[in-house]
């Protein structure tokens, strides 16, 4: 992977008591520390172009989470939510001597950032949420976080596309059909107007295929359910870790101190939205999952409304947040509008 990195970005392996972590680094070692946390089925490689364009007076680190990219593959205990990831980050920050820093999280990385803020608010100068998952987890809840099903059916590892998982495990970098990682990236990671540079696209797809696949990692295990759509979360793996059965960071409202929060998203995002193509409720409403019990039983999860509700409460309790919406942008504002994103990020961190 190091061979395809921009010149200003280097990779190093950091050993901690918890995890051997692959970390991308850039900038001044004595500069203002910023950590970039990637999303699901990706790696720190998706941050590299941004890292190369940030001012040199930042010390930027972008780790691969466990089971992703070049980091060690260790199982994810989903019953702890995303705390396996946040505790890995704490060990990494301690090893690197990062006592206080800005934390930027994309997608599931946003969920990790919110959990980290709850557990260690004193270590964060700023929090930036990029296309973040909802504080109420992924799928299966109404606006106030109430579960649609008592066993959280319709969320977790059983909702992954089996063919995509097989292609991912095989390291398939082709674009031969709708389930290949490359096709999924083009269709869902960015908006329809975005055109990748071919070499960068190749690097991103290879990074996707570095995801560890299995019950302990992506997507995780599942159990049968008597409730629609017939599957509920297991206890292991990434998608179960962000199921609302185990994940809830609405407690962000009560942290002290309260670092300022910047929330950046695209208005054409099909992964995290109020009409997500990865949410069982929306897929049922759209006729893609049969026998949908209806909106009164299992509505689409209003992901952005939930995030806004929690951040509004955060502001009411003495914090502050800013929401920035990029027009005609999908799930990856930092990739689709890199110049605007860089200016927004650096301006926010400078305040």
CSV table of C-alpha atoms in Angstrom, one decimal:
chain,number,residue,atom,x,y,z
A,1,UNK,CA,0.0,0.0,0.0
A,2,UNK,CA,2.8,2.4,0.8
A,3,UNK,CA,3.9,2.5,-2.9
A,4,UNK,CA,0.6,4.2,-4.0
A,5,UNK,CA,0.5,6.9,-1.3
A,6,UNK,CA,1.0,10.5,-2.0
A,7,UNK,CA,4.5,11.7,-1.5
A,8,UNK,CA,3.6,13.7,1.7
A,9,UNK,CA,2.1,10.6,3.4
A,10,UNK,CA,4.0,7.7,4.9
A,11,UNK,CA,2.9,4.4,6.5
A,12,UNK,CA,4.2,3.0,9.8
A,13,UNK,CA,3.3,0.1,12.0
A,14,UNK,CA,2.7,0.9,15.7
A,15,UNK,CA,2.7,-1.9,18.2
A,16,UNK,CA,0.6,-1.4,21.3
A,17,UNK,CA,-0.5,-3.8,24.0
A,18,UNK,CA,-3.8,-4.1,22.2
A,19,UNK,CA,-3.1,-4.1,18.5
A,20,UNK,CA,-0.4,-3.9,15.8
A,21,UNK,CA,-1.8,-0.9,14.0
A,22,UNK,CA,-1.0,0.4,10.5
A,23,UNK,CA,-1.0,4.2,10.6
A,24,UNK,CA,-0.7,6.7,7.9
A,25,UNK,CA,1.1,9.9,9.0
A,26,UNK,CA,1.7,13.3,7.5
A,27,UNK,CA,2.7,16.8,8.6
A,28,UNK,CA,4.9,18.2,11.4
A,29,UNK,CA,5.5,15.8,14.2
A,30,UNK,CA,5.3,18.7,16.6
A,31,UNK,CA,2.2,20.1,14.9
A,32,UNK,CA,-1.5,20.3,16.0
A,33,UNK,CA,-2.6,16.6,16.3
A,34,UNK,CA,-5.5,15.4,14.2
A,35,UNK,CA,-6.7,11.8,13.9
A,36,UNK,CA,-8.7,10.6,10.9
A,37,UNK,CA,-10.9,7.5,11.4
A,38,UNK,CA,-12.1,5.6,8.3
A,39,UNK,CA,-15.5,4.0,7.7
A,40,UNK,CA,-16.7,0.5,7.1
A,41,UNK,CA,-15.2,-1.7,4.3
A,42,UNK,CA,-12.4,0.9,3.8
A,43,UNK,CA,-9.1,1.9,5.4
A,44,UNK,CA,-7.0,4.9,6.2
A,45,UNK,CA,-6.1,4.9,2.5
A,46,UNK,CA,-9.3,6.8,1.8
A,47,UNK,CA,-7.9,9.8,3.7
A,48,UNK,CA,-4.5,9.9,2.1
A,49,UNK,CA,-5.2,12.5,-0.6
A,50,UNK,CA,-6.7,14.8,2.1
A,51,UNK,CA,-3.7,14.3,4.3
A,52,UNK,CA,-1.3,15.3,1.5
A,53,UNK,CA,-3.2,18.6,1.0
A,54,UNK,CA,-3.5,19.6,4.7
A,55,UNK,CA,-1.1,22.3,5.9
A,56,UNK,CA,2.2,21.1,7.3
A,57,UNK,CA,1.5,22.5,10.7
A,58,UNK,CA,-0.8,19.7,11.5
A,59,UNK,CA,0.4,16.3,12.8
A,60,UNK,CA,-2.1,14.0,11.1
A,61,UNK,CA,-2.5,10.3,11.9
A,62,UNK,CA,-4.9,7.9,10.2
A,63,UNK,CA,-5.0,4.4,11.6
A,64,UNK,CA,-6.5,1.3,10.1
A,65,UNK,CA,-9.0,-0.1,12.6
A,66,UNK,CA,-8.7,-3.7,13.7
A,67,UNK,CA,-9.5,-6.0,10.8
A,68,UNK,CA,-9.1,-3.3,8.2
A,69,UNK,CA,-6.3,-2.3,5.9
A,70,UNK,CA,-2.8,-3.2,7.1
A,71,UNK,CA,-3.7,-3.5,10.8
A,72,UNK,CA,-3.7,-6.7,12.8
A,73,UNK,CA,-6.9,-8.8,12.4
A,74,UNK,CA,-8.5,-9.3,15.8
A,75,UNK,CA,-12.2,-10.1,16.4
A,76,UNK,CA,-14.7,-7.4,17.3
A,77,UNK,CA,-16.8,-8.1,20.4
A,78,UNK,CA,-20.1,-6.6,19.2
A,79,UNK,CA,-21.7,-6.7,22.7
A,80,UNK,CA,-19.3,-3.8,23.6
A,81,UNK,CA,-20.6,-1.7,20.7
A,82,UNK,CA,-17.5,0.0,19.1
A,83,UNK,CA,-15.4,0.1,22.3
A,84,UNK,CA,-12.9,-2.5,20.9
A,85,UNK,CA,-12.1,0.2,18.3
A,86,UNK,CA,-12.1,3.1,20.8
A,87,UNK,CA,-9.8,1.3,23.2
A,88,UNK,CA,-7.5,0.4,20.4
A,89,UNK,CA,-7.3,4.2,19.6
A,90,UNK,CA,-6.6,5.1,23.2
A,91,UNK,CA,-3.7,2.6,23.2
A,92,UNK,CA,-2.4,4.1,20.0
A,93,UNK,CA,-2.7,7.7,21.2
A,94,UNK,CA,-0.8,6.8,24.4
A,95,UNK,CA,1.9,5.1,22.4
A,96,UNK,CA,2.3,8.1,20.1
A,97,UNK,CA,2.2,10.6,23.0
A,98,UNK,CA,-1.1,12.2,21.8
A,99,UNK,CA,-2.7,13.5,25.0
A,100,UNK,CA,-5.2,15.8,23.3
A,101,UNK,CA,-6.3,16.0,19.7
A,102,UNK,CA,-9.0,16.6,17.1
A,103,UNK,CA,-10.9,13.5,16.1
A,104,UNK,CA,-12.4,13.2,12.6
A,105,UNK,CA,-14.6,10.2,11.9
A,106,UNK,CA,-16.2,9.2,8.6
A,107,UNK,CA,-19.3,7.0,8.5
A,108,UNK,CA,-18.8,4.2,11.1
A,109,UNK,CA,-15.7,6.2,12.0
A,110,UNK,CA,-18.1,9.0,13.1
A,111,UNK,CA,-19.8,6.4,15.4
A,112,UNK,CA,-16.4,5.6,16.8
A,113,UNK,CA,-15.7,9.3,17.3
A,114,UNK,CA,-18.9,9.8,19.2
A,115,UNK,CA,-18.2,6.8,21.5
A,116,UNK,CA,-14.6,8.1,22.1
A,117,UNK,CA,-16.0,11.5,23.0
A,118,UNK,CA,-18.3,9.9,25.6
A,119,UNK,CA,-15.4,7.8,27.1
A,120,UNK,CA,-12.7,10.5,26.9
A,121,UNK,CA,-14.1,14.0,26.3
A,122,UNK,CA,-11.1,15.6,28.1
A,123,UNK,CA,-8.8,14.3,25.3
A,124,UNK,CA,-10.6,15.9,22.4
A,125,UNK,CA,-10.2,19.5,21.3
A,126,UNK,CA,-12.7,19.1,18.4
A,127,UNK,CA,-14.9,16.4,16.9
A,128,UNK,CA,-15.7,16.2,13.2
A,129,UNK,CA,-18.4,13.8,12.0
A,130,UNK,CA,-18.3,13.1,8.3
A,131,UNK,CA,-21.3,11.3,6.8
A,132,UNK,CA,-21.7,9.9,10.3
A,133,UNK,CA,-23.9,7.0,11.3
A,134,UNK,CA,-26.7,7.9,13.7
A,135,UNK,CA,-26.1,8.0,17.5
A,136,UNK,CA,-28.8,5.4,17.7
A,137,UNK,CA,-26.9,2.8,15.7
A,138,UNK,CA,-27.6,1.5,12.2
A,139,UNK,CA,-31.1,0.5,11.3
A,140,UNK,CA,-34.2,-0.6,13.2
A,141,UNK,CA,-35.1,2.4,15.3
A,142,UNK,CA,-37.7,5.1,15.3
A,143,UNK,CA,-36.7,8.8,15.6
A,144,UNK,CA,-36.2,8.8,19.4
A,145,UNK,CA,-34.1,5.6,19.2
A,146,UNK,CA,-36.9,3.2,20.2
A,147,UNK,CA,-36.2,-0.3,18.6
A,148,UNK,CA,-38.7,-1.4,16.0
A,149,UNK,CA,-38.3,-5.0,17.2
A,150,UNK,CA,-37.5,-6.3,20.7
A,151,UNK,CA,-34.6,-8.4,19.5
A,152,UNK,CA,-33.5,-5.7,17.1
A,153,UNK,CA,-34.3,-7.8,14.1
A,154,UNK,CA,-33.5,-6.1,10.8
A,155,UNK,CA,-30.1,-4.9,12.0
A,156,UNK,CA,-26.6,-6.4,12.2
A,157,UNK,CA,-24.5,-8.9,10.3
A,158,UNK,CA,-27.4,-10.8,8.7
A,159,UNK,CA,-28.3,-7.7,6.6
A,160,UNK,CA,-25.1,-7.8,4.5
A,161,UNK,CA,-25.2,-8.8,0.9
A,162,UNK,CA,-23.9,-12.3,0.7
A,163,UNK,CA,-22.5,-12.0,-2.8
A,164,UNK,CA,-20.7,-8.8,-1.9
A,165,UNK,CA,-19.2,-10.5,1.2
A,166,UNK,CA,-18.0,-13.3,-1.0
A,167,UNK,CA,-16.4,-10.9,-3.6
A,168,UNK,CA,-14.8,-9.0,-0.8
A,169,UNK,CA,-13.3,-12.1,0.7
A,170,UNK,CA,-12.0,-13.2,-2.7
A,171,UNK,CA,-10.3,-9.8,-3.2
A,172,UNK,CA,-12.3,-9.2,-6.4
A,173,UNK,CA,-11.2,-5.8,-7.8
A,174,UNK,CA,-13.2,-6.2,-11.1
A,175,UNK,CA,-16.3,-4.3,-12.1
A,176,UNK,CA,-18.1,-7.3,-13.6
A,177,UNK,CA,-21.4,-7.0,-11.7
A,178,UNK,CA,-23.4,-5.1,-9.1
A,179,UNK,CA,-22.0,-7.0,-6.1
A,180,UNK,CA,-18.3,-6.4,-6.8
A,181,UNK,CA,-16.5,-4.0,-4.4
A,182,UNK,CA,-15.6,-1.7,-7.3
A,183,UNK,CA,-19.2,-1.4,-8.4
A,184,UNK,CA,-20.4,-0.9,-4.9
A,185,UNK,CA,-17.8,1.9,-4.3
A,186,UNK,CA,-18.9,3.7,-7.5
A,187,UNK,CA,-22.6,3.3,-6.8
A,188,UNK,CA,-22.7,4.1,-3.0
A,189,UNK,CA,-19.5,5.6,-1.7
A,190,UNK,CA,-19.8,8.7,-3.8
A,191,UNK,CA,-22.6,10.6,-5.5
A,192,UNK,CA,-23.6,9.9,-9.2
A,193,UNK,CA,-21.7,13.0,-10.4
A,194,UNK,CA,-18.3,12.0,-9.0
A,195,UNK,CA,-15.6,10.6,-11.3
A,196,UNK,CA,-12.7,8.9,-9.7
A,197,UNK,CA,-9.1,9.2,-11.0
A,198,UNK,CA,-8.5,5.6,-12.2
A,199,UNK,CA,-5.3,5.1,-10.1
A,200,UNK,CA,-6.9,6.4,-7.0
A,201,UNK,CA,-10.0,4.3,-7.6
A,202,UNK,CA,-7.7,1.2,-7.9
A,203,UNK,CA,-6.1,2.1,-4.5
A,204,UNK,CA,-9.5,2.5,-2.8
A,205,UNK,CA,-10.8,-0.8,-4.1
A,206,UNK,CA,-7.7,-2.6,-3.0
A,207,UNK,CA,-8.1,-1.0,0.4
A,208,UNK,CA,-11.7,-2.3,0.5
A,209,UNK,CA,-10.5,-5.8,-0.3
A,210,UNK,CA,-8.1,-5.6,2.7
A,211,UNK,CA,-11.1,-5.9,5.0
A,212,UNK,CA,-11.0,-9.0,7.2
A,213,UNK,CA,-14.1,-11.1,6.4
A,214,UNK,CA,-15.8,-13.5,8.8
A,215,UNK,CA,-18.1,-13.8,11.8
A,216,UNK,CA,-15.6,-12.0,14.0
A,217,UNK,CA,-15.1,-9.1,11.7
A,218,UNK,CA,-17.1,-8.0,8.6
A,219,UNK,CA,-20.0,-8.5,8.5
A,220,UNK,CA,-20.4,-10.5,11.7
A,221,UNK,CA,-22.7,-13.3,12.8
A,222,UNK,CA,-26.5,-13.4,12.9
A,223,UNK,CA,-29.3,-15.3,14.5
A,224,UNK,CA,-32.7,-16.2,13.3
A,225,UNK,CA,-35.7,-14.1,14.5
A,226,UNK,CA,-39.4,-14.6,14.6
A,227,UNK,CA,-39.7,-10.9,13.6
A,228,UNK,CA,-39.4,-9.4,10.1
A,229,UNK,CA,-37.2,-9.7,8.2
A,230,UNK,CA,-36.3,-12.9,10.0
A,231,UNK,CA,-32.7,-12.2,11.2
A,232,UNK,CA,-31.3,-10.4,14.3
A,233,UNK,CA,-27.8,-9.4,15.3
A,234,UNK,CA,-25.3,-11.9,16.7
A,235,UNK,CA,-22.6,-11.0,19.2
A,236,UNK,CA,-19.6,-10.6,17.0
A,237,UNK,CA,-18.4,-8.5,14.1
A,238,UNK,CA,-18.6,-5.0,12.8
A,239,UNK,CA,-22.2,-4.7,11.6
A,240,UNK,CA,-23.4,-6.1,15.0
A,241,UNK,CA,-21.2,-3.6,16.8
A,242,UNK,CA,-23.2,-0.8,15.3
A,243,UNK,CA,-26.6,-2.4,15.7
A,244,UNK,CA,-28.8,-0.4,18.1
A,245,UNK,CA,-28.8,-3.6,20.2
A,246,UNK,CA,-25.3,-2.7,21.4
A,247,UNK,CA,-24.6,0.8,20.1
A,248,UNK,CA,-26.1,4.0,21.5
A,249,UNK,CA,-24.1,7.3,21.8
A,250,UNK,CA,-27.0,9.6,22.5
A,251,UNK,CA,-25.2,10.1,25.9
A,252,UNK,CA,-23.0,12.5,23.9
A,253,UNK,CA,-25.4,15.1,25.2
A,254,UNK,CA,-24.1,14.8,28.7
A,255,UNK,CA,-20.4,14.7,28.3
A,256,UNK,CA,-18.1,17.3,30.1
A,257,UNK,CA,-16.2,19.1,28.7
A,258,UNK,CA,-18.0,19.4,25.4
A,259,UNK,CA,-15.7,19.8,22.4
A,260,UNK,CA,-17.1,21.7,19.4
A,261,UNK,CA,-18.6,19.5,16.8
A,262,UNK,CA,-18.6,19.9,13.0
A,263,UNK,CA,-21.0,17.6,11.1
A,264,UNK,CA,-20.4,17.3,7.3
A,265,UNK,CA,-22.6,15.3,5.0
A,266,UNK,CA,-23.7,15.1,1.4
A,267,UNK,CA,-27.3,15.5,0.3
A,268,UNK,CA,-27.0,12.6,-2.1
A,269,UNK,CA,-25.7,10.1,0.4
A,270,UNK,CA,-27.4,6.7,-0.1
A,271,UNK,CA,-25.6,4.9,2.8
A,272,UNK,CA,-26.4,7.3,5.7
A,273,UNK,CA,-29.6,9.2,5.2
A,274,UNK,CA,-33.3,9.2,6.1
A,275,UNK,CA,-33.8,6.9,3.1
A,276,UNK,CA,-30.7,4.6,3.2
A,277,UNK,CA,-30.4,1.8,0.7
A,278,UNK,CA,-28.7,-0.2,3.5
A,279,UNK,CA,-31.6,0.2,6.0
A,280,UNK,CA,-34.1,-2.7,6.2
A,281,UNK,CA,-37.0,-0.3,6.9
A,282,UNK,CA,-36.3,1.7,3.7
A,283,UNK,CA,-35.6,-1.4,1.6
A,284,UNK,CA,-38.9,-2.9,2.8
A,285,UNK,CA,-40.8,0.3,2.0
A,286,UNK,CA,-39.2,0.4,-1.5
A,287,UNK,CA,-40.2,-3.2,-2.1
A,288,UNK,CA,-36.7,-4.6,-2.1
A,289,UNK,CA,-37.3,-6.7,1.1
A,290,UNK,CA,-40.5,-8.8,0.9
A,291,UNK,CA,-43.3,-8.8,3.4
A,292,UNK,CA,-42.5,-5.5,4.9
A,293,UNK,CA,-44.9,-5.0,7.9
A,294,UNK,CA,-45.4,-1.3,7.2
A,295,UNK,CA,-44.3,2.0,8.4
A,296,UNK,CA,-46.2,1.8,11.7
A,297,UNK,CA,-44.2,-1.3,12.6
A,298,UNK,CA,-40.8,-0.9,10.9
A,299,UNK,CA,-40.3,2.6,9.4
A,300,UNK,CA,-37.1,3.7,7.6
A,301,UNK,CA,-34.6,4.9,10.1
A,302,UNK,CA,-34.4,8.7,10.1
A,303,UNK,CA,-30.7,8.7,10.5
A,304,UNK,CA,-30.0,12.4,9.8
A,305,UNK,CA,-32.9,13.5,11.9
A,306,UNK,CA,-31.6,11.4,14.8
A,307,UNK,CA,-28.1,12.9,14.5
A,308,UNK,CA,-29.5,16.4,14.4
A,309,UNK,CA,-31.8,15.8,17.4
A,310,UNK,CA,-28.9,14.6,19.5
A,311,UNK,CA,-26.6,17.5,18.4
A,312,UNK,CA,-29.4,20.0,19.0
A,313,UNK,CA,-29.6,18.6,22.6
A,314,UNK,CA,-25.8,18.8,22.8
A,315,UNK,CA,-26.0,22.5,22.0
A,316,UNK,CA,-28.8,23.0,24.5
A,317,UNK,CA,-26.7,21.5,27.2
A,318,UNK,CA,-23.8,23.9,26.6
A,319,UNK,CA,-22.0,22.4,23.6
A,320,UNK,CA,-21.9,23.7,20.0
A,321,UNK,CA,-22.2,22.2,16.6
A,322,UNK,CA,-22.3,23.2,13.0
A,323,UNK,CA,-24.0,21.2,10.2
A,324,UNK,CA,-22.6,21.6,6.7
A,325,UNK,CA,-24.4,20.0,3.7
A,326,UNK,CA,-22.6,19.5,0.4
A,327,UNK,CA,-24.9,19.6,-2.6
A,328,UNK,CA,-24.8,16.8,-5.1
A,329,UNK,CA,-22.4,14.8,-2.9
A,330,UNK,CA,-22.7,11.3,-1.7
A,331,UNK,CA,-21.1,9.5,1.2
A,332,UNK,CA,-17.6,10.9,0.9
A,333,UNK,CA,-17.4,14.7,1.0
A,334,UNK,CA,-13.6,14.6,1.6
A,335,UNK,CA,-13.2,12.7,-1.6
A,336,UNK,CA,-15.8,14.3,-3.8
A,337,UNK,CA,-15.2,17.9,-2.8
A,338,UNK,CA,-11.6,17.8,-1.4
A,339,UNK,CA,-10.9,21.5,-1.7
A,340,UNK,CA,-14.1,22.7,0.0
A,341,UNK,CA,-13.7,20.0,2.7
A,342,UNK,CA,-10.1,20.9,3.4
A,343,UNK,CA,-11.0,24.6,3.8
A,344,UNK,CA,-14.0,23.7,6.0
A,345,UNK,CA,-11.9,21.4,8.2
A,346,UNK,CA,-9.0,23.7,8.7
A,347,UNK,CA,-11.2,26.7,9.4
A,348,UNK,CA,-13.1,24.8,12.0
A,349,UNK,CA,-9.9,23.5,13.7
A,350,UNK,CA,-8.5,27.0,13.7
A,351,UNK,CA,-11.4,28.5,15.6
